[in-house]
mmCIF file of C-alpha atoms in Angstrom:
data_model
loop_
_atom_site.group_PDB
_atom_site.id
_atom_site.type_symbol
_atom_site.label_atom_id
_atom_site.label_comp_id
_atom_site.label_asym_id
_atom_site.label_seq_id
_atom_site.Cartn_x
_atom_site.Cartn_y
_atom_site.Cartn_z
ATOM 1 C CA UNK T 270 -53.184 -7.795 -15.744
ATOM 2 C CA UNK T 271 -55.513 -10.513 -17.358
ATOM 3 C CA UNK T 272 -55.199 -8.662 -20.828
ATOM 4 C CA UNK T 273 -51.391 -8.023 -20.551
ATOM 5 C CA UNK T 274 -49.957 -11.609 -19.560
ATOM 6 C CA UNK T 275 -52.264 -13.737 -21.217
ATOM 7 C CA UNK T 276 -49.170 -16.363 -21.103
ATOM 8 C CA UNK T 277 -49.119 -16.569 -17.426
ATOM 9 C CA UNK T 278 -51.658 -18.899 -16.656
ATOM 10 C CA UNK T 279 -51.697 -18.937 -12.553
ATOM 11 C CA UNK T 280 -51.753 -15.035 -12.963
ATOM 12 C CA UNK T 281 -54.859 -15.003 -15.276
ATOM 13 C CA UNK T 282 -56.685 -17.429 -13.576
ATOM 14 C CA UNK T 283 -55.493 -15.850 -9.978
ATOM 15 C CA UNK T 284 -57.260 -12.498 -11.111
ATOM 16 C CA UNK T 285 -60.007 -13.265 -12.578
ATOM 17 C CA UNK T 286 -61.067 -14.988 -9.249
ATOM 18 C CA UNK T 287 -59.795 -11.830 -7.756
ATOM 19 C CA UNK T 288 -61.722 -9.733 -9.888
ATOM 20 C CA UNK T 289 -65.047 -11.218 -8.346
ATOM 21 C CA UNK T 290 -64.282 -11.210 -4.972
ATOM 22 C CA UNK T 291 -63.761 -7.727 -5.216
ATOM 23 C CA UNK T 292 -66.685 -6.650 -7.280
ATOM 24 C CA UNK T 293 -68.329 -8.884 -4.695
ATOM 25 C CA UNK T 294 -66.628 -6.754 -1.733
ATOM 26 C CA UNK T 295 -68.115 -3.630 -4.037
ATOM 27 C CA UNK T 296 -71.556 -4.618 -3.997
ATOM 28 C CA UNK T 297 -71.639 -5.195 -0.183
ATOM 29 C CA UNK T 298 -70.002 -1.989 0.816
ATOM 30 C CA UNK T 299 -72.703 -0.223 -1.933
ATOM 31 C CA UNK T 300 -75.125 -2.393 0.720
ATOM 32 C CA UNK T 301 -73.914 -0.630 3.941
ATOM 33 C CA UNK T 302 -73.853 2.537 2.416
ATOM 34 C CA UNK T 303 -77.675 2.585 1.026
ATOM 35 C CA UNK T 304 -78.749 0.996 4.289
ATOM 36 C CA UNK T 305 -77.257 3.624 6.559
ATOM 37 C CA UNK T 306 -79.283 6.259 3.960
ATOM 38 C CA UNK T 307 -76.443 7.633 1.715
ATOM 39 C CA UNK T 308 -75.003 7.662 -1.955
ATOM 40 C CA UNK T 309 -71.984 6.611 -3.164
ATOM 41 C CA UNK T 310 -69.530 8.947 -3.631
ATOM 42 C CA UNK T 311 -67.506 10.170 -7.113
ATOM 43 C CA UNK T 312 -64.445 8.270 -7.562
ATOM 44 C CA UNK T 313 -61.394 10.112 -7.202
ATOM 45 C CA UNK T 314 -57.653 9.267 -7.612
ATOM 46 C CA UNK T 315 -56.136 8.282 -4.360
ATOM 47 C CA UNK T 316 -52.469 10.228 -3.803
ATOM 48 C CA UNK T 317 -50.888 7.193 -2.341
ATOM 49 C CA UNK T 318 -52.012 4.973 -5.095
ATOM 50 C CA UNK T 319 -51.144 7.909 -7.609
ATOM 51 C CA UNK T 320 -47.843 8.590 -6.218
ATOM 52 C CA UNK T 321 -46.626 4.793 -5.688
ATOM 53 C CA UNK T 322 -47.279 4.053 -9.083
ATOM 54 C CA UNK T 323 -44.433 6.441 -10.074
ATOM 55 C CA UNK T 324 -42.116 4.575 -8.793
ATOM 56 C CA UNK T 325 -42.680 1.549 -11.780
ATOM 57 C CA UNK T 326 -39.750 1.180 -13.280
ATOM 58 C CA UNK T 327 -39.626 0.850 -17.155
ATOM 59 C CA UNK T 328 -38.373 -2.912 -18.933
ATOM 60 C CA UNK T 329 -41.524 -5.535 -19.064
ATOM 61 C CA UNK T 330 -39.828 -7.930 -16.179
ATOM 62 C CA UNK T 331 -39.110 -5.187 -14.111
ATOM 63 C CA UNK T 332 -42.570 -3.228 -14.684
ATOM 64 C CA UNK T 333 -44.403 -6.479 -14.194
ATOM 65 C CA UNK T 334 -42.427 -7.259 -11.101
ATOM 66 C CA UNK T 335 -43.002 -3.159 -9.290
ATOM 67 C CA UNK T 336 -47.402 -4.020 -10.751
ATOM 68 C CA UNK T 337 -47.034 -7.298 -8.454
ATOM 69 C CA UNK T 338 -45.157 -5.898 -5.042
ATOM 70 C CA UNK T 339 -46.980 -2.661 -5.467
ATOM 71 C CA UNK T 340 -50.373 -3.944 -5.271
ATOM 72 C CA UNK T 341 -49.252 -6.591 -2.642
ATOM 73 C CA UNK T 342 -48.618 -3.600 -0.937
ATOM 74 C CA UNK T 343 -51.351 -1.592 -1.494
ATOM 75 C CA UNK T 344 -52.993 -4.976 0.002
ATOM 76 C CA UNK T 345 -50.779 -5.217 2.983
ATOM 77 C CA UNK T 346 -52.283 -1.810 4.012
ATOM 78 C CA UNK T 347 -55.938 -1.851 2.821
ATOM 79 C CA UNK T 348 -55.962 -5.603 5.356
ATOM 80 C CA UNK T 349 -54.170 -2.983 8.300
ATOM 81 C CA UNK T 350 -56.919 -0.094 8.208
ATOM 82 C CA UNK T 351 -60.038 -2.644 7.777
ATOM 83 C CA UNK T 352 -58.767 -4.536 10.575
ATOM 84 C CA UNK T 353 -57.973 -1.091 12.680
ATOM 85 C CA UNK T 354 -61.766 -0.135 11.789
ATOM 86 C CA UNK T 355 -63.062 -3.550 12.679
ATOM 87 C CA UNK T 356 -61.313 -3.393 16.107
ATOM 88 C CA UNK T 357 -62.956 0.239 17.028
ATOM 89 C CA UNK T 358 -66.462 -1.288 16.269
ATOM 90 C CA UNK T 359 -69.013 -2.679 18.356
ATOM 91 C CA UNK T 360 -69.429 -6.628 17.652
ATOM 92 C CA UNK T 361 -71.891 -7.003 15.214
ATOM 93 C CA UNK T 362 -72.451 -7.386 11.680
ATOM 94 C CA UNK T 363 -70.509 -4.203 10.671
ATOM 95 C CA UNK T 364 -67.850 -5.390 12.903
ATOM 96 C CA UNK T 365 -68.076 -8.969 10.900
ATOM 97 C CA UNK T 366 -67.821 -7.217 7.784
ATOM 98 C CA UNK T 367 -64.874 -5.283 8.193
ATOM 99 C CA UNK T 368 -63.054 -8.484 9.437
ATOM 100 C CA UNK T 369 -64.317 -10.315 6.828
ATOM 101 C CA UNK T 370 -62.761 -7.163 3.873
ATOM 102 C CA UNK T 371 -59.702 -7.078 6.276
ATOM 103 C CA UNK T 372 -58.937 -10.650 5.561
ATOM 104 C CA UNK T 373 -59.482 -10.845 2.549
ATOM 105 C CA UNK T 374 -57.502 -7.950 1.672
ATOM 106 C CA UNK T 375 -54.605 -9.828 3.775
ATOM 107 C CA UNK T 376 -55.111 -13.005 0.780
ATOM 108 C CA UNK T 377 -54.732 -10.647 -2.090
ATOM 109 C CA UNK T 378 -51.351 -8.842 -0.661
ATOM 110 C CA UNK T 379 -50.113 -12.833 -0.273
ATOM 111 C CA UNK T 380 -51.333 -13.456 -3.299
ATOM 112 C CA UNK T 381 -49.500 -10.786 -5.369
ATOM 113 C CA UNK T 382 -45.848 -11.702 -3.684
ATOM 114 C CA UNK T 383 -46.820 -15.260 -4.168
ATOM 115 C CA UNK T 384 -47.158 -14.533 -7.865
ATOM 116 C CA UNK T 385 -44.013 -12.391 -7.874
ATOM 117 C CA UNK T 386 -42.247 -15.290 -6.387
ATOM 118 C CA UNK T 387 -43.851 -17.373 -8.968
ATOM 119 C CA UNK T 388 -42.478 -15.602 -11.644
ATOM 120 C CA UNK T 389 -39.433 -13.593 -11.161
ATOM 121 C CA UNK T 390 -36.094 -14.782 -9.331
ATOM 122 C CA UNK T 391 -36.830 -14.565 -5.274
ATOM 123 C CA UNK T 392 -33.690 -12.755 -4.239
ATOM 124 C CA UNK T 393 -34.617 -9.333 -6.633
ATOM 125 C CA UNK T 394 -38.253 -9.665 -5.361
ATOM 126 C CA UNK T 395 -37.094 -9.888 -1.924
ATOM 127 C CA UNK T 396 -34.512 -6.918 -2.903
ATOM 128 C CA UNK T 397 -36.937 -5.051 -4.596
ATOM 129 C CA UNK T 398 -39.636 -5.213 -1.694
ATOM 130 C CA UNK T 399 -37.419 -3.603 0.561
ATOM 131 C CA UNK T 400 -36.818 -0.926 -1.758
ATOM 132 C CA UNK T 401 -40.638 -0.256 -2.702
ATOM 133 C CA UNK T 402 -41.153 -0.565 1.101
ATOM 134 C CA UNK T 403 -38.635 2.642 1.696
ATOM 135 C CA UNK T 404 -40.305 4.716 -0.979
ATOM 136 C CA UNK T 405 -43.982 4.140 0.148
ATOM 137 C CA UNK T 406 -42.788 5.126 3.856
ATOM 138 C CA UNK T 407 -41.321 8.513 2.226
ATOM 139 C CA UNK T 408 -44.694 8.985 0.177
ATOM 140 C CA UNK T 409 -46.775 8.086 3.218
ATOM 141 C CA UNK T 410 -44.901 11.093 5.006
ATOM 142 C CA UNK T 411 -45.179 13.068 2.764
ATOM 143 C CA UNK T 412 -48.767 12.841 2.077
ATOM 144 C CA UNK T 413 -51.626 15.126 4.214
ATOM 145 C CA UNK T 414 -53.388 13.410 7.006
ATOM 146 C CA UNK T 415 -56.848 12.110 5.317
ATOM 147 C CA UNK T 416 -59.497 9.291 5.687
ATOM 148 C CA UNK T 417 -59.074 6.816 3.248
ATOM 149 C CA UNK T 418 -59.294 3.129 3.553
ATOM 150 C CA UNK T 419 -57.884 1.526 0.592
#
C-alpha cells in the first residue's frame, strides 16, 4: 500500500510503522520456533486469504476501500485465534506472547477501518463491511477444517 498511495500521508506513514511491528512479530515467532528445535516452514498461500481477495471489486476507490476492510478483517480474526491459543496455554512466557501478537493484531484490524473511515465516506464503509462480513462467513464454510493462525 506504501508504493500505491504515496498521496495518502496517514496511510504511508500508518504502514510503514506497521511494516516493523510485524517483521518484528516475524522475528520472534522465528525465536519460538528455533528454541522449541524446529525449522520454519515453506510459505504457502492461505485459502481464506486467497479466496477473500476475490471478492475486490474493480474502480481505484472501491479496490482501495475492499484492500482496507479486507485486511481489517483478516486482523479481526488473526487477534481471535491468538487470543483463543493464548487462553489454552499455561501462564508463562508463551502464554505472554500470544497475548502480546493477539493484541496487536486487534490494533492493526482498528487501524485499517480507521483508515477506511479516514478516507472514504463512513456510510459505504459501514455498508460495505457488512457485505465483506457475509462473504467471508460463506468462504469460511466453505473452506476444510485446518490449523492456521493468520
Amino acid at each position: 500500500m506504501l508504493s500505491h498511495y504515496p498521496d495518502r500521508t496517514e496511510l504511508v506513514s500508518a504502514m510503514a510503522d506497521l511494516a516493523v511491528e510485524e517483521l518484528t512479530h516475524y522475528r520472534e515467532v522465528v525465536k519460538w520456533i528455533h528454541r522449541r528445535g524446529h525449522i520454519t516452514g515453506a510459505d504457502t498461500k492461505d485459502p481464506y486469504v486467497t479466496e477473500f481477495r476475490k471478492s475486490m471489486r474493480q474502480g481505484s476507490e472501491a479496490y482501495f476501500m475492499d484492500r482496507l476492510l479486507i485486511a481489517s478483517i483478516i486482523e479481526a480474526r488473526g487477534a481471535e485465534r491468538f487470543g483463543l491459543v493464548a487462553e489454552a496455554l499455561e501462564p508463562g512466557p508463551l502464554k505472554q506472547f500470544y497475548v502480546s501478537i493477539a493484541r496487536s493484531e486487534e490494533r492493526h484490524y482498528e487501524l485499517f477501518l480507521k483508515l477506511a473511515n479516514l478516507y472514504l465516506d463512513a456510510d459505504e464503509v459501514q455498508a460495505r463491511w457488512d457485505e465483506l462480513l457475509d462473504i467471508e462467513a460463506a468462504i469460511v464454510e466453505s473452506l476444510p477444517i485446518r490449523s492456521a493462525l493468520h
